[in-house]
mmCIF file of C-alpha atoms and ligand atoms in Angstrom:
data_model
loop_
_atom_site.group_PDB
_atom_site.id
_atom_site.type_symbol
_atom_site.label_atom_id
_atom_site.label_comp_id
_atom_site.label_asym_id
_atom_site.label_seq_id
_atom_site.Cartn_x
_atom_site.Cartn_y
_atom_site.Cartn_z
ATOM 1 C CA MET A 138 -22.893 17.883 -0.740
ATOM 2 C CA THR A 139 -20.018 15.967 -2.333
ATOM 3 C CA THR A 140 -16.513 15.491 -0.943
ATOM 4 C CA THR A 141 -13.400 14.378 -2.814
ATOM 5 C CA THR A 142 -10.398 13.261 -0.823
ATOM 6 C CA SER A 143 -7.134 11.777 -2.045
ATOM 7 C CA ALA A 144 -4.421 9.715 -0.392
ATOM 8 C CA PRO A 145 -1.038 8.544 -1.704
ATOM 9 C CA GLY A 146 0.307 5.095 -2.428
ATOM 10 C CA LYS A 147 3.688 4.014 -1.060
ATOM 11 C CA VAL A 148 6.827 2.023 -1.688
ATOM 12 C CA TYR A 149 8.668 0.122 0.999
ATOM 13 C CA LEU A 150 12.213 1.402 1.298
ATOM 14 C CA PHE A 151 12.728 -1.476 3.753
ATOM 15 C CA GLY A 152 10.980 -3.933 5.990
ATOM 16 C CA GLU A 153 7.806 -5.405 4.455
ATOM 17 C CA HIS A 154 6.741 -8.775 5.846
ATOM 18 C CA ALA A 155 9.109 -8.478 8.832
ATOM 19 C CA VAL A 156 6.929 -5.576 10.027
ATOM 20 C CA VAL A 157 4.062 -8.046 10.533
ATOM 21 C CA TYR A 158 6.167 -9.670 13.319
ATOM 22 C CA GLY A 159 7.031 -6.434 15.124
ATOM 23 C CA GLU A 160 10.243 -5.531 13.276
ATOM 24 C CA PRO A 161 10.554 -1.917 12.078
ATOM 25 C CA ALA A 162 9.762 -0.911 8.485
ATOM 26 C CA VAL A 163 10.206 2.291 6.493
ATOM 27 C CA PRO A 164 7.540 2.868 3.852
ATOM 28 C CA CYS A 165 7.569 6.122 1.858
ATOM 29 C CA ALA A 166 4.472 7.779 0.361
ATOM 30 C CA ILE A 167 4.710 8.440 -3.377
ATOM 31 C CA GLU A 168 2.948 10.869 -5.696
ATOM 32 C CA ARG A 169 0.498 8.355 -7.101
ATOM 33 C CA ARG A 170 -2.853 8.897 -5.473
ATOM 34 C CA ALA A 171 -6.272 7.337 -5.066
ATOM 35 C CA ARG A 172 -9.121 9.845 -5.223
ATOM 36 C CA VAL A 173 -12.432 8.982 -3.625
ATOM 37 C CA THR A 174 -15.532 11.116 -4.159
ATOM 38 C CA VAL A 175 -18.371 10.507 -1.724
ATOM 39 C CA THR A 176 -21.908 11.896 -1.707
ATOM 40 C CA ALA A 177 -24.141 11.101 1.254
ATOM 41 C CA ARG A 178 -27.522 9.708 0.125
ATOM 42 C CA ASP A 179 -30.995 10.198 1.548
ATOM 43 C CA ASP A 180 -31.490 6.429 1.787
ATOM 44 C CA ASP A 181 -29.335 3.584 3.162
ATOM 45 C CA ARG A 182 -28.119 2.331 -0.222
ATOM 46 C CA VAL A 183 -24.539 2.285 -1.463
ATOM 47 C CA ARG A 184 -23.407 2.742 -5.044
ATOM 48 C CA VAL A 185 -19.725 2.319 -5.846
ATOM 49 C CA SER A 186 -18.083 2.971 -9.190
ATOM 50 C CA ALA A 187 -14.403 2.681 -9.911
ATOM 51 C CA ASP A 188 -11.974 3.458 -12.693
ATOM 52 C CA ASP A 189 -8.363 2.517 -13.243
ATOM 53 C CA LEU A 190 -8.177 -0.183 -10.581
ATOM 54 C CA SER A 191 -6.206 -2.227 -13.113
ATOM 55 C CA LEU A 192 -9.644 -3.317 -14.272
ATOM 56 C CA ASP A 193 -11.892 -1.974 -16.980
ATOM 57 C CA GLY A 194 -13.859 -0.163 -14.290
ATOM 58 C CA PHE A 195 -16.965 -1.374 -12.514
ATOM 59 C CA THR A 196 -20.129 -0.229 -10.796
ATOM 60 C CA VAL A 197 -21.738 -1.935 -7.834
ATOM 61 C CA GLU A 198 -25.038 -0.955 -6.240
ATOM 62 C CA TYR A 199 -26.673 -2.548 -3.241
ATOM 63 C CA GLY A 200 -28.851 -1.889 -0.237
ATOM 64 C CA SER A 201 -27.926 -2.627 3.335
ATOM 65 C CA GLY A 202 -27.850 -6.352 4.076
ATOM 66 C CA SER A 203 -27.876 -7.603 0.468
ATOM 67 C CA ASP A 204 -24.772 -8.890 -1.303
ATOM 68 C CA ALA A 205 -22.856 -6.670 -3.686
ATOM 69 C CA GLN A 206 -23.743 -7.601 -7.260
ATOM 70 C CA PRO A 207 -21.369 -6.267 -9.885
ATOM 71 C CA ASP A 208 -23.305 -5.082 -12.918
ATOM 72 C CA VAL A 209 -20.451 -5.320 -15.395
ATOM 73 C CA ASP A 210 -18.415 -8.296 -16.408
ATOM 74 C CA VAL A 211 -14.981 -7.842 -14.789
ATOM 75 C CA PRO A 212 -12.832 -10.237 -12.742
ATOM 76 C CA THR A 213 -14.932 -11.032 -9.685
ATOM 77 C CA PRO A 214 -12.185 -11.805 -7.126
ATOM 78 C CA LEU A 215 -10.657 -8.375 -7.711
ATOM 79 C CA ILE A 216 -14.046 -6.683 -7.371
ATOM 80 C CA GLU A 217 -14.802 -8.668 -4.257
ATOM 81 C CA ALA A 218 -11.449 -7.645 -2.806
ATOM 82 C CA ALA A 219 -12.009 -3.973 -3.677
ATOM 83 C CA MET A 220 -15.586 -4.021 -2.350
ATOM 84 C CA GLY A 221 -14.490 -5.593 0.937
ATOM 85 C CA TYR A 222 -12.219 -2.626 1.615
ATOM 86 C CA VAL A 223 -14.765 -0.025 0.487
ATOM 87 C CA GLU A 224 -17.618 -1.502 2.527
ATOM 88 C CA GLU A 225 -15.476 -1.680 5.677
ATOM 89 C CA ALA A 226 -14.249 1.900 5.098
ATOM 90 C CA LEU A 227 -17.853 3.129 4.859
ATOM 91 C CA GLY A 228 -18.600 1.167 8.037
ATOM 92 C CA GLN A 229 -15.833 3.075 9.823
ATOM 93 C CA ALA A 230 -17.295 6.396 8.618
ATOM 94 C CA ARG A 231 -20.783 5.398 9.846
ATOM 95 C CA ASP A 232 -19.259 4.444 13.183
ATOM 96 C CA ALA A 233 -17.246 7.692 13.505
ATOM 97 C CA ALA A 234 -20.360 9.765 12.808
ATOM 98 C CA ASP A 235 -22.707 7.472 14.743
ATOM 99 C CA ARG A 236 -24.914 7.147 11.635
ATOM 100 C CA PRO A 237 -25.298 3.361 11.226
ATOM 101 C CA GLU A 238 -27.868 3.689 8.405
ATOM 102 C CA ALA A 239 -25.982 6.204 6.242
ATOM 103 C CA GLY A 240 -25.938 5.472 2.491
ATOM 104 C CA PHE A 241 -23.358 6.785 0.019
ATOM 105 C CA ASP A 242 -22.513 7.200 -3.644
ATOM 106 C CA VAL A 243 -18.792 6.496 -3.999
ATOM 107 C CA GLU A 244 -16.552 7.093 -7.000
ATOM 108 C CA ILE A 245 -12.999 5.774 -6.924
ATOM 109 C CA GLU A 246 -10.254 6.853 -9.279
ATOM 110 C CA SER A 247 -6.822 5.483 -8.653
ATOM 111 C CA GLU A 248 -3.421 5.989 -10.231
ATOM 112 C CA ILE A 249 -2.104 3.089 -8.163
ATOM 113 C CA PRO A 250 -2.147 -0.419 -9.652
ATOM 114 C CA LEU A 251 -4.237 -2.796 -7.550
ATOM 115 C CA GLY A 252 -2.507 -5.452 -5.458
ATOM 116 C CA ALA A 253 0.921 -4.589 -6.812
ATOM 117 C CA GLY A 254 2.772 -3.509 -3.668
ATOM 118 C CA LEU A 255 2.089 0.222 -3.919
ATOM 119 C CA GLY A 256 -0.532 0.377 -1.178
ATOM 120 C CA SER A 257 -3.588 0.793 -3.407
ATOM 121 C CA SER A 258 -6.039 -0.643 -0.891
ATOM 122 C CA ALA A 259 -4.674 1.488 1.961
ATOM 123 C CA ALA A 260 -4.928 4.653 -0.163
ATOM 124 C CA VAL A 261 -8.529 3.892 -1.178
ATOM 125 C CA VAL A 262 -9.489 3.052 2.408
ATOM 126 C CA VAL A 263 -7.798 6.153 3.865
ATOM 127 C CA ALA A 264 -9.334 8.488 1.271
ATOM 128 C CA GLY A 265 -12.700 6.713 1.537
ATOM 129 C CA ILE A 266 -12.921 7.021 5.326
ATOM 130 C CA ASP A 267 -11.873 10.664 5.189
ATOM 131 C CA ALA A 268 -14.351 11.624 2.450
ATOM 132 C CA ALA A 269 -17.280 9.657 3.924
ATOM 133 C CA THR A 270 -16.815 10.999 7.475
ATOM 134 C CA ARG A 271 -16.617 14.566 6.116
ATOM 135 C CA GLU A 272 -19.852 13.936 4.206
ATOM 136 C CA LEU A 273 -21.444 13.019 7.537
ATOM 137 C CA GLY A 274 -20.147 16.254 9.108
ATOM 138 C CA VAL A 275 -17.163 14.788 11.027
ATOM 139 C CA ASP A 276 -13.532 15.900 10.448
ATOM 140 C CA LEU A 277 -11.076 13.271 11.642
ATOM 141 C CA ALA A 278 -7.386 14.010 12.247
ATOM 142 C CA PRO A 279 -5.119 12.047 9.848
ATOM 143 C CA GLU A 280 -3.966 9.919 12.819
ATOM 144 C CA ASP A 281 -7.596 8.906 13.476
ATOM 145 C CA VAL A 282 -8.174 8.164 9.793
ATOM 146 C CA SER A 283 -5.024 6.021 9.905
ATOM 147 C CA GLU A 284 -6.262 4.105 12.974
ATOM 148 C CA ARG A 285 -9.647 3.412 11.406
ATOM 149 C CA ALA A 286 -8.037 2.445 8.091
ATOM 150 C CA TYR A 287 -5.803 0.000 9.932
ATOM 151 C CA ARG A 288 -8.902 -1.622 11.484
ATOM 152 C CA VAL A 289 -10.316 -2.028 7.962
ATOM 153 C CA GLU A 290 -7.156 -3.691 6.620
ATOM 154 C CA HIS A 291 -6.919 -5.868 9.704
ATOM 155 C CA GLU A 292 -10.522 -6.999 9.232
ATOM 156 C CA VAL A 293 -10.375 -7.578 5.468
ATOM 157 C CA GLN A 294 -6.957 -9.295 5.606
ATOM 158 C CA ASP A 295 -8.022 -11.704 8.394
ATOM 159 C CA GLY A 296 -5.862 -10.086 11.040
ATOM 160 C CA GLN A 297 -2.728 -10.174 8.851
ATOM 161 C CA ALA A 298 -1.904 -6.499 8.435
ATOM 162 C CA SER A 299 0.608 -4.079 9.866
ATOM 163 C CA ARG A 300 -0.062 -0.373 10.373
ATOM 164 C CA ALA A 301 2.588 0.511 7.782
ATOM 165 C CA ASP A 302 0.493 1.108 4.634
ATOM 166 C CA THR A 303 -2.390 2.910 6.270
ATOM 167 C CA PHE A 304 -0.233 5.154 8.492
ATOM 168 C CA CYS A 305 2.007 6.056 5.544
ATOM 169 C CA SER A 306 -0.923 6.876 3.274
ATOM 170 C CA ALA A 307 -2.716 8.970 5.906
ATOM 171 C CA MET A 308 0.360 10.928 7.033
ATOM 172 C CA GLY A 309 2.480 11.142 3.845
ATOM 173 C CA GLY A 310 6.286 11.397 3.716
ATOM 174 C CA ALA A 311 8.632 8.707 4.990
ATOM 175 C CA VAL A 312 7.410 6.878 8.065
ATOM 176 C CA ARG A 313 8.742 4.356 10.529
ATOM 177 C CA VAL A 314 6.443 1.683 11.848
ATOM 178 C CA GLU A 315 7.324 -0.791 14.584
ATOM 179 C CA GLY A 316 4.304 -2.569 16.020
ATOM 180 C CA ASP A 317 1.916 0.134 17.262
ATOM 181 C CA ASP A 318 4.649 2.769 17.266
ATOM 182 C CA CYS A 319 4.175 4.819 14.079
ATOM 183 C CA ARG A 320 5.974 8.065 13.326
ATOM 184 C CA VAL A 321 6.832 10.359 10.432
ATOM 185 C CA ILE A 322 10.603 10.610 9.927
ATOM 186 C CA ASP A 323 12.846 13.074 8.094
ATOM 187 C CA ALA A 324 13.894 11.921 4.646
ATOM 188 C CA PRO A 325 15.237 13.507 1.486
ATOM 189 C CA ASP A 326 13.222 13.169 -1.734
ATOM 190 C CA LEU A 327 14.767 9.825 -2.624
ATOM 191 C CA PRO A 328 15.193 9.160 -6.368
ATOM 192 C CA PHE A 329 12.700 6.279 -6.576
ATOM 193 C CA VAL A 330 11.999 4.503 -9.843
ATOM 194 C CA VAL A 331 9.172 1.955 -9.880
ATOM 195 C CA GLY A 332 8.925 -0.996 -12.266
ATOM 196 C CA TYR A 333 5.625 -2.891 -12.596
ATOM 197 C CA ASP A 334 5.355 -6.377 -14.101
ATOM 198 C CA GLY A 335 1.585 -6.057 -14.669
ATOM 199 C CA ALA A 336 0.708 -8.771 -12.140
ATOM 200 C CA SER A 337 -1.288 -8.538 -8.923
ATOM 201 C CA HIS A 338 -0.796 -10.484 -5.725
ATOM 202 C CA ASP A 339 -2.816 -11.727 -2.785
ATOM 203 C CA THR A 340 -1.186 -10.070 0.241
ATOM 204 C CA GLY A 341 -2.917 -12.387 2.744
ATOM 205 C CA GLU A 342 -1.642 -15.510 0.984
ATOM 206 C CA LEU A 343 1.935 -14.221 0.819
ATOM 207 C CA VAL A 344 1.880 -13.161 4.476
ATOM 208 C CA ALA A 345 0.556 -16.612 5.407
ATOM 209 C CA GLY A 346 3.393 -18.224 3.406
ATOM 210 C CA VAL A 347 6.045 -16.305 5.339
ATOM 211 C CA ARG A 348 4.288 -17.108 8.626
ATOM 212 C CA GLY A 349 4.375 -20.804 7.748
ATOM 213 C CA LEU A 350 8.104 -20.735 6.926
ATOM 214 C CA ARG A 351 8.845 -18.805 10.082
ATOM 215 C CA ASP A 352 6.927 -21.319 12.190
ATOM 216 C CA GLU A 353 8.631 -24.264 10.514
ATOM 217 C CA TYR A 354 12.268 -23.139 10.383
ATOM 218 C CA ASP A 355 14.327 -21.209 12.896
ATOM 219 C CA PHE A 356 16.466 -19.892 10.065
ATOM 220 C CA ALA A 357 13.368 -18.317 8.466
ATOM 221 C CA ALA A 358 12.603 -16.639 11.828
ATOM 222 C CA ASP A 359 16.249 -15.485 11.883
ATOM 223 C CA THR A 360 15.797 -14.091 8.363
ATOM 224 C CA VAL A 361 12.837 -12.016 9.554
ATOM 225 C CA GLU A 362 14.984 -10.696 12.429
ATOM 226 C CA ALA A 363 17.822 -9.972 9.991
ATOM 227 C CA VAL A 364 15.432 -7.756 8.041
ATOM 228 C CA GLY A 365 14.824 -5.832 11.288
ATOM 229 C CA ASP A 366 18.595 -5.342 11.772
ATOM 230 C CA LEU A 367 18.884 -4.180 8.183
ATOM 231 C CA VAL A 368 16.087 -1.629 8.659
ATOM 232 C CA ARG A 369 17.833 -0.171 11.728
ATOM 233 C CA GLU A 370 21.014 0.135 9.651
ATOM 234 C CA GLY A 371 18.943 1.728 6.865
ATOM 235 C CA GLU A 372 17.524 4.326 9.228
ATOM 236 C CA ARG A 373 21.068 5.502 9.990
ATOM 237 C CA ALA A 374 21.853 5.745 6.269
ATOM 238 C CA LEU A 375 18.628 7.682 5.718
ATOM 239 C CA ALA A 376 19.507 10.156 8.483
ATOM 240 C CA ASP A 377 22.946 10.626 6.833
ATOM 241 C CA ASP A 378 21.494 11.006 3.311
ATOM 242 C CA ASP A 379 23.788 8.146 2.334
ATOM 243 C CA LEU A 380 22.213 6.931 -0.903
ATOM 244 C CA GLU A 381 24.929 4.392 -1.647
ATOM 245 C CA THR A 382 24.399 2.561 1.618
ATOM 246 C CA LEU A 383 20.624 2.786 1.197
ATOM 247 C CA GLY A 384 20.975 1.142 -2.228
ATOM 248 C CA ARG A 385 23.219 -1.615 -0.913
ATOM 249 C CA LEU A 386 20.759 -2.329 1.886
ATOM 250 C CA MET A 387 17.852 -2.423 -0.576
ATOM 251 C CA ASP A 388 19.709 -5.121 -2.545
ATOM 252 C CA PHE A 389 20.259 -7.028 0.681
ATOM 253 C CA ASN A 390 16.595 -6.637 1.671
ATOM 254 C CA HIS A 391 15.510 -8.054 -1.693
ATOM 255 C CA GLY A 392 17.735 -11.074 -1.133
ATOM 256 C CA LEU A 393 16.198 -11.721 2.289
ATOM 257 C CA LEU A 394 12.671 -11.369 0.874
ATOM 258 C CA ALA A 395 13.585 -13.829 -1.895
ATOM 259 C CA ALA A 396 14.860 -16.221 0.785
ATOM 260 C CA LEU A 397 11.440 -15.946 2.443
ATOM 261 C CA GLY A 398 9.864 -17.068 -0.831
ATOM 262 C CA VAL A 399 8.052 -13.869 -1.788
ATOM 263 C CA SER A 400 9.945 -12.811 -4.895
ATOM 264 C CA SER A 401 9.090 -14.128 -8.358
ATOM 265 C CA ARG A 402 10.823 -14.657 -11.657
ATOM 266 C CA SER A 403 9.490 -11.384 -13.075
ATOM 267 C CA LEU A 404 10.272 -9.363 -9.922
ATOM 268 C CA ASP A 405 13.829 -10.778 -9.898
ATOM 269 C CA ASP A 406 14.051 -9.937 -13.590
ATOM 270 C CA LEU A 407 12.988 -6.309 -12.948
ATOM 271 C CA VAL A 408 15.373 -6.015 -9.998
ATOM 272 C CA TRP A 409 18.298 -7.203 -12.148
ATOM 273 C CA THR A 410 17.248 -4.963 -15.047
ATOM 274 C CA ALA A 411 17.278 -1.993 -12.656
ATOM 275 C CA ARG A 412 20.720 -2.971 -11.332
ATOM 276 C CA ASP A 413 22.044 -3.389 -14.882
ATOM 277 C CA GLY A 414 20.628 0.079 -15.626
ATOM 278 C CA GLY A 415 22.818 1.549 -12.893
ATOM 279 C CA ALA A 416 20.528 1.462 -9.841
ATOM 280 C CA LEU A 417 22.127 2.184 -6.476
ATOM 281 C CA GLY A 418 19.905 -0.638 -5.261
ATOM 282 C CA ALA A 419 16.633 -2.379 -6.106
ATOM 283 C CA LYS A 420 14.094 -4.555 -4.319
ATOM 284 C CA LEU A 421 10.533 -5.751 -4.577
ATOM 285 C CA THR A 422 8.037 -3.560 -2.733
ATOM 286 C CA GLY A 423 5.060 -4.798 -0.731
ATOM 287 C CA ALA A 424 3.936 -8.369 -0.396
ATOM 288 C CA GLY A 425 5.805 -9.633 -3.502
ATOM 289 C CA GLY A 426 4.756 -12.563 -5.669
ATOM 290 C CA GLY A 427 4.280 -10.145 -8.589
ATOM 291 C CA GLY A 428 3.653 -6.430 -8.923
ATOM 292 C CA CYS A 429 6.267 -3.749 -8.387
ATOM 293 C CA ILE A 430 9.909 -3.223 -7.631
ATOM 294 C CA VAL A 431 11.489 -0.009 -6.403
ATOM 295 C CA ALA A 432 14.969 1.145 -7.350
ATOM 296 C CA LEU A 433 17.125 4.150 -6.442
ATOM 297 C CA ASP A 434 18.578 6.016 -9.393
ATOM 298 C CA GLU A 435 19.562 9.661 -9.742
ATOM 299 C CA GLY A 436 19.969 9.417 -13.510
ATOM 300 C CA ASP A 437 17.666 7.994 -16.180
ATOM 301 C CA GLY A 438 19.468 4.654 -16.741
ATOM 302 C CA VAL A 439 17.039 2.564 -14.688
ATOM 303 C CA GLU A 440 13.896 4.011 -16.236
ATOM 304 C CA THR A 441 15.336 3.454 -19.707
ATOM 305 C CA ALA A 442 16.424 -0.103 -18.913
ATOM 306 C CA LEU A 443 13.028 -0.959 -17.403
ATOM 307 C CA SER A 444 11.124 0.575 -20.303
ATOM 308 C CA LEU A 445 13.031 -1.724 -22.691
ATOM 309 C CA SER A 446 12.442 -4.872 -20.623
ATOM 310 C CA PRO A 447 9.739 -7.273 -21.863
ATOM 311 C CA ALA A 448 9.061 -8.163 -18.192
ATOM 312 C CA CYS A 449 8.144 -4.548 -17.414
ATOM 313 C CA GLU A 450 4.632 -3.331 -18.173
ATOM 314 C CA GLN A 451 5.155 0.149 -16.803
ATOM 315 C CA SER A 452 7.948 2.132 -15.187
ATOM 316 C CA PHE A 453 7.901 5.589 -13.675
ATOM 317 C CA ARG A 454 9.764 7.933 -11.391
ATOM 318 C CA ALA A 455 7.985 8.336 -8.064
ATOM 319 C CA ALA A 456 8.525 11.500 -6.035
ATOM 320 C CA LEU A 457 8.036 11.384 -2.268
ATOM 321 C CA ALA A 458 4.485 12.550 -1.435
ATOM 322 C CA THR A 459 4.957 14.898 1.477
ATOM 323 C CA GLU A 460 1.200 15.303 1.942
ATOM 324 C CA GLY A 461 -0.887 12.379 3.114
ATOM 325 C CA VAL A 462 -4.667 12.359 3.014
ATOM 326 C CA ARG A 463 -6.105 15.650 1.770
ATOM 327 C CA VAL A 464 -9.323 17.160 0.529
ATOM 328 C CA GLU A 465 -9.139 17.893 -3.182
HETATM 329 O O1 LIG B 816 1.595 -5.489 -1.104
HETATM 330 P P1 LIG B 816 1.013 -4.577 -0.097
HETATM 331 O O2 LIG B 816 1.007 -3.136 -0.567
HETATM 332 O O3 LIG B 816 -0.332 -5.041 0.386
HETATM 333 O O4 LIG B 816 1.992 -4.559 1.186
HETATM 334 C C1 LIG B 816 2.022 -5.647 2.077
HETATM 335 C C2 LIG B 816 3.061 -5.429 3.136
HETATM 336 C C3 LIG B 816 3.204 -6.582 4.149
HETATM 337 O O5 LIG B 816 4.258 -6.199 5.052
HETATM 338 C C4 LIG B 816 3.613 -7.865 3.455
HETATM 339 C C5 LIG B 816 1.929 -6.813 4.948
HETATM 340 C C6 LIG B 816 1.587 -5.700 5.905
HETATM 341 O O6 LIG B 816 0.406 -5.613 6.296
HETATM 342 O O7 LIG B 816 2.478 -4.945 6.339
#
């Protein structure tokens, strides 16, 4: 048998980084998906091939216990990062089905740039766990997939992960995450436009940087708390469908993230390009450092402005993905 499952990426409307310290965050799933096709094998080997992970594609084959050896020449740190998530996801599927020796062929196709703030790893992990458990005859509820995916991110990111990405990808829609309290919330289809600078970031490193600042300076800790206040304000604006306030708060959130040292020249450039193009608001999304920004724009001014910017490798409109993980 073969099972294909997909799961969406996400943008952060508000609250990344602060969510790691128990403040609320509101990520929204977007219609850019990772598709994972899994076939259970008769032996205990694993073969993983991937396309479109912002790489030229790669194939990795290995048996249990031996190290993954990429058989094509592509950037090794990115492959190692991707393989860490995939291997842990398969481990969760083996655990859920109580089949510790199960082997798999895995094909990954993703429309989500890797390490760019759109939740690529969470989407691959969520879809991978779902497809692999189904292959072993177990159907998990999306909440259970989300819980297991969180354990994977927590493990691979050395304990520095919130539940935001994995819950959002598994459930779809707009979600609110505060510590262990995760829920889907009502939201209109917000007019998101994403700008991508072509770079990738190391989430763990950026999270560690914020942690260091927060430990060193009370005003950095206050900044993290201010993000929490802003998110609570944002939730009210979301409930009222008040796009103007949402935009203003996104601008504010970007400023606070910049103060915490996680913006970059190119992300600031994209944010200002979006504002010049008429955005209601714009901010970086995800860990920062490089990758993507998200703007709100009901017209086409922002997309046009971004497409003309030399700092922008790709820009696109991103509809809210109301469905989370699903069998294709
Ligand atoms: O850049 P991403 O998609 O890995 O998002 C990271 C979001 C953080 O809040 C910085 C970390 C987390 O686990 O929530």
